[in-house]
Coordinates of C-alpha atoms and ligand atoms in Angstrom, one line a residue:
M19 CA 37.1 28.3 -4.8
A20 CA 36.9 25.6 -7.7
F21 CA 40.1 27.5 -9.1
H22 CA 41.9 27.3 -5.8
L23 CA 41.6 23.8 -5.2
L24 CA 42.2 23.2 -8.9
E25 CA 46.1 24.9 -8.4
R26 CA 46.6 23.9 -4.8
E27 CA 44.7 22.0 -3.8
R28 CA 44.0 18.6 -5.5
E29 CA 44.1 16.8 -3.0
R30 CA 41.9 18.5 -1.0
G31 CA 39.4 18.8 -3.4
L32 CA 38.7 15.1 -4.4
K33 CA 38.1 14.5 0.0
L34 CA 35.5 17.4 -0.4
A35 CA 33.9 15.6 -3.8
A36 CA 33.4 12.6 -1.7
V37 CA 31.7 13.9 1.1
L38 CA 29.2 15.8 -0.9
E39 CA 28.5 12.7 -2.9
Q40 CA 27.2 10.9 0.0
A41 CA 25.9 13.4 1.7
I42 CA 23.5 14.0 -1.1
Q43 CA 22.9 10.2 -2.3
R44 CA 22.2 9.8 2.1
I45 CA 20.7 12.5 3.0
G46 CA 17.2 13.5 2.3
H47 CA 14.2 14.9 4.6
C48 CA 13.3 14.1 8.2
S49 CA 9.5 12.7 7.6
Q50 CA 7.6 15.4 10.7
C51 CA 9.6 18.4 10.4
R52 CA 10.9 18.6 6.3
N53 CA 14.3 19.0 7.8
F54 CA 17.8 17.5 6.4
S55 CA 17.9 13.9 8.5
E56 CA 20.1 10.6 7.1
E57 CA 17.1 9.1 8.8
S58 CA 12.7 9.1 8.6
L59 CA 12.7 11.0 11.6
C60 CA 15.5 13.2 12.5
S61 CA 17.0 13.8 16.1
L62 CA 15.0 17.0 16.9
C63 CA 12.1 15.3 16.4
A64 CA 12.5 11.7 17.5
S65 CA 12.8 13.4 20.9
S66 CA 11.1 13.1 24.3
S67 CA 12.4 16.0 25.7
R68 CA 10.7 18.5 23.0
D69 CA 7.8 19.8 24.2
R70 CA 5.3 19.1 21.7
Q71 CA 2.5 21.7 22.5
V72 CA 4.7 24.4 21.0
L73 CA 5.5 23.7 17.2
C74 CA 8.8 26.4 15.6
V75 CA 8.0 27.4 11.4
V76 CA 11.0 28.6 9.9
E77 CA 12.1 28.7 6.7
S78 CA 15.1 27.2 6.1
P79 CA 17.5 24.2 7.9
T80 CA 20.0 27.4 8.4
D81 CA 17.6 29.2 10.0
L82 CA 16.6 26.5 12.2
A83 CA 19.7 26.0 13.6
A84 CA 20.1 30.1 14.0
I85 CA 17.8 29.6 16.5
E86 CA 18.9 26.4 17.9
Q87 CA 22.2 28.5 19.0
A88 CA 20.3 31.6 19.5
T89 CA 17.7 30.9 22.1
G90 CA 16.9 28.2 24.9
Y91 CA 13.6 26.8 22.8
R92 CA 12.4 23.8 23.9
G93 CA 10.0 23.0 21.0
Q94 CA 9.4 21.2 18.4
Y95 CA 10.1 22.9 14.5
F96 CA 8.6 22.7 11.2
V97 CA 10.2 23.6 8.2
L98 CA 8.3 25.2 5.3
M99 CA 11.7 24.4 2.8
G100 CA 11.2 27.7 1.2
R101 CA 8.5 30.6 1.5
L102 CA 5.3 31.5 -0.7
S103 CA 6.8 33.1 -4.4
P104 CA 4.1 32.4 -7.2
L105 CA 6.7 33.8 -9.5
D106 CA 9.1 31.2 -8.4
G107 CA 6.7 28.3 -8.0
L108 CA 6.8 28.0 -4.4
G109 CA 2.7 27.7 -3.5
P110 CA 1.9 25.4 -0.5
E111 CA 2.4 21.8 -2.3
E112 CA 5.6 22.6 -2.1
L113 CA 5.7 23.9 1.3
G114 CA 4.1 21.2 2.5
L115 CA 1.5 22.7 4.2
A116 CA -0.6 20.4 3.5
Q117 CA 1.4 18.3 6.1
L118 CA 1.4 21.2 8.6
T119 CA -2.2 21.6 8.5
E120 CA -2.9 18.0 9.7
R121 CA -0.3 18.1 12.1
L122 CA -2.6 21.2 13.9
G123 CA -5.3 19.8 13.6
V124 CA -4.6 16.3 16.0
G125 CA -4.9 18.8 19.0
E126 CA -1.3 18.1 20.2
I127 CA 0.4 21.8 19.0
E128 CA -0.9 24.9 21.6
E129 CA 0.6 27.2 20.4
L130 CA 2.5 28.6 16.6
I131 CA 5.7 30.2 16.2
I132 CA 5.9 32.1 12.7
A133 CA 9.4 32.2 12.5
T134 CA 9.4 33.7 8.9
N135 CA 12.3 36.4 8.1
P136 CA 10.4 39.9 7.7
T137 CA 10.6 39.7 3.6
V138 CA 7.6 40.4 2.0
E139 CA 7.4 37.4 0.8
G140 CA 8.0 35.8 4.4
E141 CA 5.4 37.7 6.6
A142 CA 3.4 37.4 3.3
T143 CA 3.8 33.4 4.4
A144 CA 3.5 34.0 7.6
H145 CA 0.1 35.5 7.1
Y146 CA -1.0 32.4 5.6
L147 CA 0.2 30.4 8.5
A148 CA -1.5 32.6 11.1
Q149 CA -4.7 32.2 9.4
L150 CA -4.0 28.3 8.8
A151 CA -3.7 27.8 12.8
R152 CA -6.5 29.9 14.0
A153 CA -8.4 27.4 11.8
G154 CA -6.7 24.6 13.5
G155 CA -7.6 25.8 16.8
V156 CA -3.6 26.9 17.0
R157 CA -2.7 29.3 18.4
P158 CA 0.1 31.8 16.4
T159 CA 2.6 34.6 17.3
R160 CA 5.9 36.3 15.8
L161 CA 8.8 36.7 16.1
A162 CA 8.9 40.6 17.3
H163 CA 11.8 42.4 14.8
G164 CA 13.3 45.5 16.7
V165 CA 15.9 47.5 17.6
P166 CA 19.3 45.6 17.5
L167 CA 21.2 44.8 20.7
G168 CA 23.5 47.5 21.2
G169 CA 21.8 49.5 17.9
E170 CA 21.4 53.2 18.3
L171 CA 17.9 54.8 17.2
E172 CA 19.4 56.7 14.6
Y173 CA 21.3 54.3 13.0
V174 CA 18.2 52.3 12.6
D175 CA 16.2 51.9 9.7
R176 CA 12.1 53.6 9.5
G177 CA 10.6 50.7 8.7
T178 CA 11.9 48.5 11.6
L179 CA 11.8 51.6 14.0
A180 CA 8.2 51.8 12.8
H181 CA 7.9 47.8 14.0
A182 CA 10.0 48.2 17.0
F183 CA 7.9 51.7 18.0
G184 CA 4.4 50.1 17.6
S185 CA 4.9 46.4 19.6
R186 CA 6.7 48.6 22.5
Q187 CA 5.8 46.6 26.1
L188 CA 5.1 47.5 29.4
L189 CA 8.3 47.0 31.5
D190 CA 7.4 45.0 34.0
Ligands
LIG18 ZN1 12.3 16.6 11.9

């Protein structure tokens, strides 16, 4: 990208640099959900139309954006900005889990939707978060893993198929 900008798009490159500089200077973190925000409270946390009894925990702002675009979820979020990964120096403190525990302890939240990624570290994080939720008297739920829409069973990897088979649901 740098070579392309230098070769043909120097003017656009300068504009991009200015926008990046502004973003880096202005954008911080929401004090409640930790997502990127220009204000101390982001628009999602400040909104009065979001359900305050459901909190969805995601690893990154892009995961939050994906859920917002794909689902009709109307609750609130908490963004970890990572996942538990001791080798990378990411522990409960770096993920803001003290802040999350405090929020769970207020008594407003009834369900904690754990939407960390289905990776080894994401699953370990989910396990930890579920314990936090239970300790705070909050019901933890986990996103289902399964066969993708339009997918065919013979091409689905064994781990996903085993998970999907294990969490089959009653048809009603
Ligand atoms: Zn927020």
